[in-house]
CSV table of C-alpha atoms in Angstrom, one decimal:
chain,number,residue,atom,x,y,z
A,1,UNK,CA,24.6,84.6,-48.0
A,2,UNK,CA,24.8,80.8,-48.3
A,3,UNK,CA,23.4,78.6,-45.5
A,4,UNK,CA,25.9,76.2,-44.0
A,5,UNK,CA,25.0,73.0,-42.1
A,6,UNK,CA,27.3,70.9,-40.1
A,7,UNK,CA,27.1,67.1,-40.4
A,8,UNK,CA,29.0,64.0,-39.3
A,9,UNK,CA,29.9,62.0,-42.4
A,10,UNK,CA,30.7,58.3,-42.3
A,11,UNK,CA,34.0,57.2,-43.8
A,12,UNK,CA,34.2,54.7,-46.5
A,13,UNK,CA,37.1,52.7,-45.0
A,14,UNK,CA,38.2,51.9,-41.5
A,15,UNK,CA,36.9,50.3,-38.4
A,16,UNK,CA,33.2,49.9,-37.8
A,17,UNK,CA,31.8,53.0,-36.2
A,18,UNK,CA,34.6,55.3,-37.2
A,19,UNK,CA,33.6,58.9,-38.1
A,20,UNK,CA,35.1,61.2,-40.5
A,21,UNK,CA,36.2,64.8,-40.0
A,22,UNK,CA,33.5,67.3,-39.4
A,23,UNK,CA,33.0,69.4,-42.5
A,24,UNK,CA,30.7,72.0,-44.1
A,25,UNK,CA,28.3,71.8,-47.0
A,26,UNK,CA,27.3,74.6,-49.2
A,27,UNK,CA,23.5,74.9,-49.3
A,28,UNK,CA,23.6,75.5,-53.0
A,29,UNK,CA,25.3,72.2,-53.6
A,30,UNK,CA,22.7,70.4,-51.5
A,31,UNK,CA,20.0,72.0,-53.6
A,32,UNK,CA,21.7,70.7,-56.8
A,33,UNK,CA,21.7,67.2,-55.3
A,34,UNK,CA,17.9,67.4,-54.4
A,35,UNK,CA,17.1,68.7,-57.9
A,36,UNK,CA,19.2,65.9,-59.5
A,37,UNK,CA,17.5,63.1,-57.6
A,38,UNK,CA,14.0,64.4,-56.9
A,39,UNK,CA,13.6,66.0,-60.3
A,40,UNK,CA,10.0,67.4,-60.6
A,41,UNK,CA,8.4,65.4,-57.8
A,42,UNK,CA,7.5,68.6,-55.9
A,43,UNK,CA,5.6,70.1,-58.8
A,44,UNK,CA,2.2,69.2,-57.3
A,45,UNK,CA,3.2,70.7,-54.0
A,46,UNK,CA,4.4,73.9,-55.7
A,47,UNK,CA,1.0,74.1,-57.5
A,48,UNK,CA,-0.9,73.9,-54.2
A,49,UNK,CA,1.3,76.4,-52.6
A,50,UNK,CA,0.8,78.8,-55.5
A,51,UNK,CA,-2.9,78.8,-54.7
A,52,UNK,CA,-2.3,79.6,-51.0
A,53,UNK,CA,0.6,82.0,-51.2
A,54,UNK,CA,0.7,85.3,-53.0
A,55,UNK,CA,3.4,87.5,-51.7
A,56,UNK,CA,2.6,90.3,-54.0
A,57,UNK,CA,-1.0,90.5,-52.6
A,58,UNK,CA,0.1,90.0,-49.0
A,59,UNK,CA,-1.2,86.4,-49.0
A,60,UNK,CA,0.7,83.8,-46.9
A,61,UNK,CA,0.3,80.4,-45.3
A,62,UNK,CA,0.2,82.1,-41.8
A,63,UNK,CA,-1.8,85.2,-40.9
A,64,UNK,CA,0.6,88.0,-40.5
A,65,UNK,CA,-1.3,89.2,-37.4
A,66,UNK,CA,-0.4,85.9,-35.7
A,67,UNK,CA,3.2,86.2,-36.8
A,68,UNK,CA,3.2,89.7,-35.2
A,69,UNK,CA,1.6,88.4,-32.1
A,70,UNK,CA,4.2,85.6,-31.7
A,71,UNK,CA,7.1,87.9,-32.4
A,72,UNK,CA,7.6,88.8,-28.8
A,73,UNK,CA,7.4,85.3,-27.3
A,74,UNK,CA,10.9,85.6,-26.0
A,75,UNK,CA,9.7,88.3,-23.6
A,76,UNK,CA,7.2,86.0,-21.9
A,77,UNK,CA,9.9,84.0,-20.0
A,78,UNK,CA,9.5,84.7,-16.3
A,79,UNK,CA,6.2,86.6,-16.7
A,80,UNK,CA,2.7,85.6,-15.6
A,81,UNK,CA,-0.8,85.9,-16.9
A,82,UNK,CA,-4.2,85.9,-15.0
A,83,UNK,CA,-6.8,83.4,-16.3
A,84,UNK,CA,-10.3,82.4,-15.0
A,85,UNK,CA,-10.3,78.7,-13.8
A,86,UNK,CA,-13.2,76.2,-13.9
A,87,UNK,CA,-14.6,77.5,-10.6
A,88,UNK,CA,-14.9,81.1,-12.1
A,89,UNK,CA,-12.0,82.4,-9.9
A,90,UNK,CA,-9.0,84.3,-11.1
A,91,UNK,CA,-5.8,82.4,-11.1
A,92,UNK,CA,-2.1,83.4,-11.8
A,93,UNK,CA,-0.4,81.2,-14.3
A,94,UNK,CA,2.9,81.1,-16.2
A,95,UNK,CA,2.8,83.2,-19.3
A,96,UNK,CA,2.9,80.7,-22.2
A,97,UNK,CA,1.0,80.1,-25.4
A,98,UNK,CA,-1.7,77.9,-23.9
A,99,UNK,CA,-2.4,80.2,-21.0
A,100,UNK,CA,-2.4,83.3,-23.2
A,101,UNK,CA,-4.9,81.7,-25.6
A,102,UNK,CA,-7.1,80.8,-22.6
A,103,UNK,CA,-7.4,84.5,-21.8
A,104,UNK,CA,-8.4,85.2,-25.5
A,105,UNK,CA,-11.3,82.7,-25.7
A,106,UNK,CA,-14.8,84.2,-25.3
A,107,UNK,CA,-17.1,81.5,-23.9
A,108,UNK,CA,-20.2,83.4,-24.8
A,109,UNK,CA,-19.2,83.7,-28.4
A,110,UNK,CA,-18.2,80.1,-28.4
A,111,UNK,CA,-21.6,79.0,-27.1
A,112,UNK,CA,-23.3,81.1,-29.8
A,113,UNK,CA,-21.2,79.2,-32.4
A,114,UNK,CA,-22.4,75.9,-31.0
A,115,UNK,CA,-26.0,77.0,-31.0
A,116,UNK,CA,-25.7,78.0,-34.7
A,117,UNK,CA,-24.1,74.7,-35.4
A,118,UNK,CA,-26.9,72.8,-33.6
A,119,UNK,CA,-29.5,74.7,-35.6
A,120,UNK,CA,-27.8,73.9,-38.9
A,121,UNK,CA,-27.5,70.3,-38.0
A,122,UNK,CA,-31.2,70.0,-37.0
A,123,UNK,CA,-32.2,71.6,-40.2
A,124,UNK,CA,-30.0,69.2,-42.1
A,125,UNK,CA,-31.5,66.2,-40.4
A,126,UNK,CA,-35.1,67.5,-41.0
A,127,UNK,CA,-34.3,67.9,-44.6
A,128,UNK,CA,-32.9,64.4,-44.9
A,129,UNK,CA,-36.1,63.0,-43.2
A,130,UNK,CA,-38.3,64.8,-45.7
A,131,UNK,CA,-36.3,63.6,-48.7
A,132,UNK,CA,-36.2,60.0,-47.4
A,133,UNK,CA,-40.1,59.7,-47.4
A,134,UNK,CA,-39.8,57.4,-44.4
A,135,UNK,CA,-43.0,58.7,-42.8
A,136,UNK,CA,-41.1,60.2,-39.8
A,137,UNK,CA,-42.5,63.6,-38.8
A,138,UNK,CA,-39.9,66.3,-38.6
A,139,UNK,CA,-39.3,67.9,-35.3
A,140,UNK,CA,-39.5,71.3,-36.9
A,141,UNK,CA,-43.1,70.4,-37.8
A,142,UNK,CA,-44.5,69.1,-34.6
A,143,UNK,CA,-42.2,71.1,-32.2
A,144,UNK,CA,-41.1,74.2,-34.0
A,145,UNK,CA,-40.2,76.1,-30.8
A,146,UNK,CA,-38.1,73.3,-29.4
A,147,UNK,CA,-39.8,73.2,-26.0
A,148,UNK,CA,-40.4,69.4,-26.1
A,149,UNK,CA,-44.2,69.9,-26.3
A,150,UNK,CA,-46.1,68.8,-29.4
A,151,UNK,CA,-47.5,71.9,-31.1
A,152,UNK,CA,-50.3,72.0,-33.7
A,153,UNK,CA,-49.2,69.6,-36.4
A,154,UNK,CA,-49.5,69.8,-40.1
A,155,UNK,CA,-53.2,69.6,-41.2
A,156,UNK,CA,-54.3,69.5,-37.5
A,157,UNK,CA,-56.1,72.8,-37.4
A,158,UNK,CA,-58.0,72.2,-34.2
A,159,UNK,CA,-55.7,69.9,-32.3
A,160,UNK,CA,-54.7,70.8,-28.8
A,161,UNK,CA,-51.0,70.5,-27.7
A,162,UNK,CA,-50.1,67.2,-26.0
A,163,UNK,CA,-48.1,68.2,-22.9
A,164,UNK,CA,-44.8,66.5,-22.1
A,165,UNK,CA,-45.0,64.1,-25.1
A,166,UNK,CA,-43.0,64.0,-28.3
A,167,UNK,CA,-43.6,62.1,-31.5
A,168,UNK,CA,-40.2,61.0,-32.9
A,169,UNK,CA,-41.0,58.3,-35.4
A,170,UNK,CA,-43.7,56.4,-37.4
A,171,UNK,CA,-46.1,59.3,-37.6
A,172,UNK,CA,-47.7,59.8,-41.0
A,173,UNK,CA,-47.3,63.1,-42.7
A,174,UNK,CA,-51.1,63.8,-42.5
A,175,UNK,CA,-51.4,62.7,-38.8
A,176,UNK,CA,-54.0,64.8,-36.9
A,177,UNK,CA,-54.0,65.1,-33.1
A,178,UNK,CA,-57.6,65.4,-31.9
A,179,UNK,CA,-59.4,64.8,-28.6
A,180,UNK,CA,-61.9,61.9,-28.3
A,181,UNK,CA,-64.8,62.5,-26.0
A,182,UNK,CA,-67.1,59.9,-24.4
A,183,UNK,CA,-70.6,60.3,-23.0
A,184,UNK,CA,-71.4,59.3,-19.4
A,185,UNK,CA,-72.1,55.6,-19.3
A,186,UNK,CA,-75.6,54.3,-18.5
A,187,UNK,CA,-77.3,50.9,-18.4
A,188,UNK,CA,-78.6,51.6,-22.0
A,189,UNK,CA,-75.6,53.5,-23.5
A,190,UNK,CA,-71.9,52.6,-23.5
A,191,UNK,CA,-69.3,55.1,-22.5
A,192,UNK,CA,-65.9,54.4,-21.0
A,193,UNK,CA,-67.4,50.9,-20.2
A,194,UNK,CA,-70.1,48.8,-21.7
A,195,UNK,CA,-73.7,49.3,-20.7
A,196,UNK,CA,-73.7,45.7,-19.5
A,197,UNK,CA,-70.7,46.3,-17.2
A,198,UNK,CA,-72.5,49.4,-15.8
A,199,UNK,CA,-75.6,47.4,-15.0
A,200,UNK,CA,-73.5,44.8,-13.2
A,201,UNK,CA,-71.6,47.5,-11.3
A,202,UNK,CA,-74.9,49.2,-10.2
A,203,UNK,CA,-76.2,45.8,-8.9
A,204,UNK,CA,-73.1,45.3,-6.8
A,205,UNK,CA,-73.5,48.8,-5.3
A,206,UNK,CA,-77.1,48.2,-4.5
A,207,UNK,CA,-76.4,44.9,-2.8
A,208,UNK,CA,-73.5,46.3,-0.8
A,209,UNK,CA,-75.6,49.1,0.7
A,210,UNK,CA,-78.9,47.1,1.3
A,211,UNK,CA,-78.3,46.1,4.9
A,212,UNK,CA,-81.0,46.5,7.5
A,213,UNK,CA,-79.9,47.7,10.9
A,214,UNK,CA,-81.6,46.2,13.9
A,215,UNK,CA,-81.6,47.2,17.5
A,216,UNK,CA,-82.1,43.8,19.1
A,217,UNK,CA,-80.2,40.6,19.6
A,218,UNK,CA,-83.0,38.1,18.7
A,219,UNK,CA,-82.4,38.2,14.9
A,220,UNK,CA,-80.5,35.4,13.1
A,221,UNK,CA,-80.9,37.0,9.6
A,222,UNK,CA,-77.4,37.2,8.1
A,223,UNK,CA,-78.5,40.2,5.9
A,224,UNK,CA,-79.2,42.3,9.0
A,225,UNK,CA,-76.6,44.2,11.0
A,226,UNK,CA,-76.5,45.2,14.7
A,227,UNK,CA,-76.8,48.9,15.6
A,228,UNK,CA,-73.9,50.5,17.5
A,229,UNK,CA,-76.0,50.4,20.6
A,230,UNK,CA,-76.5,46.7,20.5
A,231,UNK,CA,-72.8,46.2,19.6
A,232,UNK,CA,-72.0,47.9,22.9
A,233,UNK,CA,-74.4,45.7,24.8
A,234,UNK,CA,-73.0,42.6,23.1
A,235,UNK,CA,-69.5,43.6,24.1
A,236,UNK,CA,-70.6,44.1,27.7
A,237,UNK,CA,-72.3,40.7,27.8
A,238,UNK,CA,-69.1,39.0,26.4
A,239,UNK,CA,-67.0,40.7,29.1
A,240,UNK,CA,-69.4,39.4,31.8
A,241,UNK,CA,-69.2,35.9,30.4
A,242,UNK,CA,-65.4,36.1,30.4
A,243,UNK,CA,-65.5,37.2,34.1
A,244,UNK,CA,-67.8,34.3,35.0
A,245,UNK,CA,-65.4,31.9,33.2
A,246,UNK,CA,-62.5,33.4,35.2
A,247,UNK,CA,-64.5,32.8,38.5
A,248,UNK,CA,-65.3,29.2,37.5
A,249,UNK,CA,-61.7,28.6,36.7
A,250,UNK,CA,-60.6,30.0,40.0
A,251,UNK,CA,-63.0,27.8,42.0
A,252,UNK,CA,-61.7,24.7,43.8
A,253,UNK,CA,-58.4,26.3,44.7
A,254,UNK,CA,-56.2,24.3,47.1
A,255,UNK,CA,-55.9,26.4,50.2
A,256,UNK,CA,-53.8,23.8,52.1
A,257,UNK,CA,-52.5,20.3,51.4
A,258,UNK,CA,-50.5,17.7,53.5
A,259,UNK,CA,-51.2,14.8,55.8
A,260,UNK,CA,-52.1,15.6,59.5
A,261,UNK,CA,-53.9,13.9,62.3
A,262,UNK,CA,-54.9,17.5,63.4
A,263,UNK,CA,-53.9,16.6,67.0
A,264,UNK,CA,-53.9,18.9,70.0
A,265,UNK,CA,-52.5,22.3,69.2
A,266,UNK,CA,-52.0,21.7,65.4
A,267,UNK,CA,-53.0,24.7,63.3
A,268,UNK,CA,-53.5,24.7,59.5
A,269,UNK,CA,-53.7,28.1,57.9
A,270,UNK,CA,-55.5,28.8,54.6
A,271,UNK,CA,-53.8,30.6,51.6
A,272,UNK,CA,-57.0,32.5,51.2
A,273,UNK,CA,-59.8,33.4,53.6
A,274,UNK,CA,-63.0,31.4,53.6
A,275,UNK,CA,-65.1,34.5,52.8
A,276,UNK,CA,-63.0,35.1,49.7
A,277,UNK,CA,-64.3,31.8,48.2
A,278,UNK,CA,-67.4,31.7,46.1
A,279,UNK,CA,-69.2,29.2,48.3
A,280,UNK,CA,-67.0,27.9,51.1
A,281,UNK,CA,-64.4,25.1,51.7
A,282,UNK,CA,-64.1,21.3,51.4
A,283,UNK,CA,-62.1,19.2,53.9
A,284,UNK,CA,-60.6,16.0,52.5
A,285,UNK,CA,-59.6,13.1,54.8
A,286,UNK,CA,-58.0,9.7,53.9
A,287,UNK,CA,-56.9,6.5,55.7
A,288,UNK,CA,-53.5,6.4,57.4
A,289,UNK,CA,-51.3,3.3,57.9
A,290,UNK,CA,-47.7,4.4,58.6
A,291,UNK,CA,-48.3,7.1,56.0
A,292,UNK,CA,-51.3,8.7,54.2
A,293,UNK,CA,-53.1,6.2,52.0
A,294,UNK,CA,-54.9,6.9,48.8
A,295,UNK,CA,-58.0,5.1,50.1
A,296,UNK,CA,-60.9,5.7,52.4
A,297,UNK,CA,-61.5,9.3,51.3
A,298,UNK,CA,-64.1,11.4,53.1
A,299,UNK,CA,-65.2,14.9,52.0
A,300,UNK,CA,-66.9,17.5,54.2
A,301,UNK,CA,-68.3,20.7,52.8
A,302,UNK,CA,-68.3,23.8,55.0
A,303,UNK,CA,-70.3,26.7,53.6
A,304,UNK,CA,-69.0,30.1,54.3
A,305,UNK,CA,-72.3,31.0,55.9
A,306,UNK,CA,-71.5,28.5,58.6
A,307,UNK,CA,-69.0,30.8,60.4
A,308,UNK,CA,-70.1,34.3,59.5
A,309,UNK,CA,-71.7,34.9,62.9
A,310,UNK,CA,-68.6,33.9,64.8
A,311,UNK,CA,-65.6,34.6,62.6
A,312,UNK,CA,-63.2,35.8,65.2
A,313,UNK,CA,-63.5,33.1,68.0
A,314,UNK,CA,-64.5,30.3,65.6
A,315,UNK,CA,-66.6,27.3,66.3
A,316,UNK,CA,-66.1,23.5,66.5
A,317,UNK,CA,-67.3,20.9,64.1
A,318,UNK,CA,-67.4,17.1,64.5
A,319,UNK,CA,-67.0,14.6,61.7
A,320,UNK,CA,-67.6,10.9,61.6
A,321,UNK,CA,-65.4,8.6,59.4
A,322,UNK,CA,-65.4,4.9,58.8
A,323,UNK,CA,-64.7,2.3,56.2
A,324,UNK,CA,-67.4,0.2,54.5
A,325,UNK,CA,-67.4,-2.6,57.1
A,326,UNK,CA,-67.2,-0.2,60.1
A,327,UNK,CA,-64.1,-2.0,61.3
A,328,UNK,CA,-62.3,1.2,62.0
A,329,UNK,CA,-64.8,3.9,62.9
A,330,UNK,CA,-63.3,7.3,63.9
A,331,UNK,CA,-64.3,10.8,64.9
A,332,UNK,CA,-62.6,14.2,64.2
A,333,UNK,CA,-63.1,17.5,65.9
A,334,UNK,CA,-61.8,20.9,64.5
A,335,UNK,CA,-62.1,24.5,65.5
A,336,UNK,CA,-62.7,26.6,62.3
A,337,UNK,CA,-62.2,30.3,61.7
A,338,UNK,CA,-62.1,32.5,58.6
A,339,UNK,CA,-58.3,31.8,58.2
A,340,UNK,CA,-57.4,28.5,59.8
A,341,UNK,CA,-58.3,25.1,61.3
A,342,UNK,CA,-57.2,24.1,64.8
A,343,UNK,CA,-56.9,20.4,65.9
A,344,UNK,CA,-58.0,18.6,69.1
A,345,UNK,CA,-56.5,16.0,71.5
A,346,UNK,CA,-59.3,13.6,70.6
A,347,UNK,CA,-58.1,13.3,67.0
A,348,UNK,CA,-55.3,10.9,67.8
A,349,UNK,CA,-57.1,8.8,70.5
A,350,UNK,CA,-58.4,5.3,70.4
A,351,UNK,CA,-60.7,3.3,72.8
A,352,UNK,CA,-64.2,2.3,73.5
A,353,UNK,CA,-66.9,4.9,74.0
A,354,UNK,CA,-69.6,4.7,76.7
A,355,UNK,CA,-71.9,3.3,74.1
A,356,UNK,CA,-69.6,0.4,73.7
A,357,UNK,CA,-68.4,1.3,70.2
A,358,UNK,CA,-64.7,1.0,69.6
A,359,UNK,CA,-63.1,4.0,67.8
A,360,UNK,CA,-59.8,4.5,66.0
A,361,UNK,CA,-59.3,8.3,65.5
A,362,UNK,CA,-55.6,7.8,64.6
A,363,UNK,CA,-56.6,5.9,61.4
A,364,UNK,CA,-57.4,9.0,59.4
A,365,UNK,CA,-55.5,12.2,58.5
A,366,UNK,CA,-56.5,15.5,56.9
A,367,UNK,CA,-55.1,15.6,53.3
A,368,UNK,CA,-56.3,18.9,51.8
A,369,UNK,CA,-58.6,22.0,52.2
A,370,UNK,CA,-60.2,23.2,48.9
A,371,UNK,CA,-61.8,26.6,48.3
A,372,UNK,CA,-65.0,26.3,46.3
């Protein structure tokens, strides 16, 4: 039976793009045309095919088992196949050639094939290294079991393995791995360091530990150290010094300040009690002329022992004030307690005393009370 093919044939005349009538060609005539124009150009192809195809001996380009397996592909349409996905779970897929082949692949066998290939490649590379005479040691020599640990090498009968190290290049063929041992270093024999270094190191150690411990504070020798007992005593003494410094800094506190005649009924209270001061109080007076003046200062010290016998009711004190020429002599009287001063009617008066001395008590005012 001849094979017929249907073609569109262009016409020789007519408008551009016109097509001729659809016709048929006899396959035998087409074969004649091919033979006429190609002549024997397929002879080489025929020769190659002759080596691969032998119909009499059931030898073909395609395995007949595959042809048989593909014969029923039409029946796959609309059917499914179960495959194992990358997560190791079963998954239903459309039945096609790719998915069917997926079910036929044996991963274990494939891995075995890769291992065989890896071994063959390794042996090939080892052989090339040996032939090249480059001096590179073959892995099959220094690591025959492939565990990345250097095993006993060639001509190294007594060598221990070198853990976690590999020797990839530049190792001579007769390389021997051996252990080097060193004696303990002394000042006369070198070991891991020179004997001179050992002598210097021993000197440093002796100097660092030669410290005499003393139990007193009278030594000024820098090579001696205080005992823990004296360290505790020294700390206590330093704390006492700090406390005394704090007390000294707190002395001369201002308990009151202002400018007052301290007349009848005037009371000046202290910010701290007299018995809370280290020694007592100081009263400061100055001249007055329409306002307190920064001149004619007078200071009166009142020790805290002065009032201890009569703290509640207080007692009075008299003070005499004057300038350098005695032109304005004055007297002041105060009642003093542990917490305050109380003024007197005399502190603002002027006149002539029975002795004939003129006095001007309103020429001076109290400026401050200091705690000392």
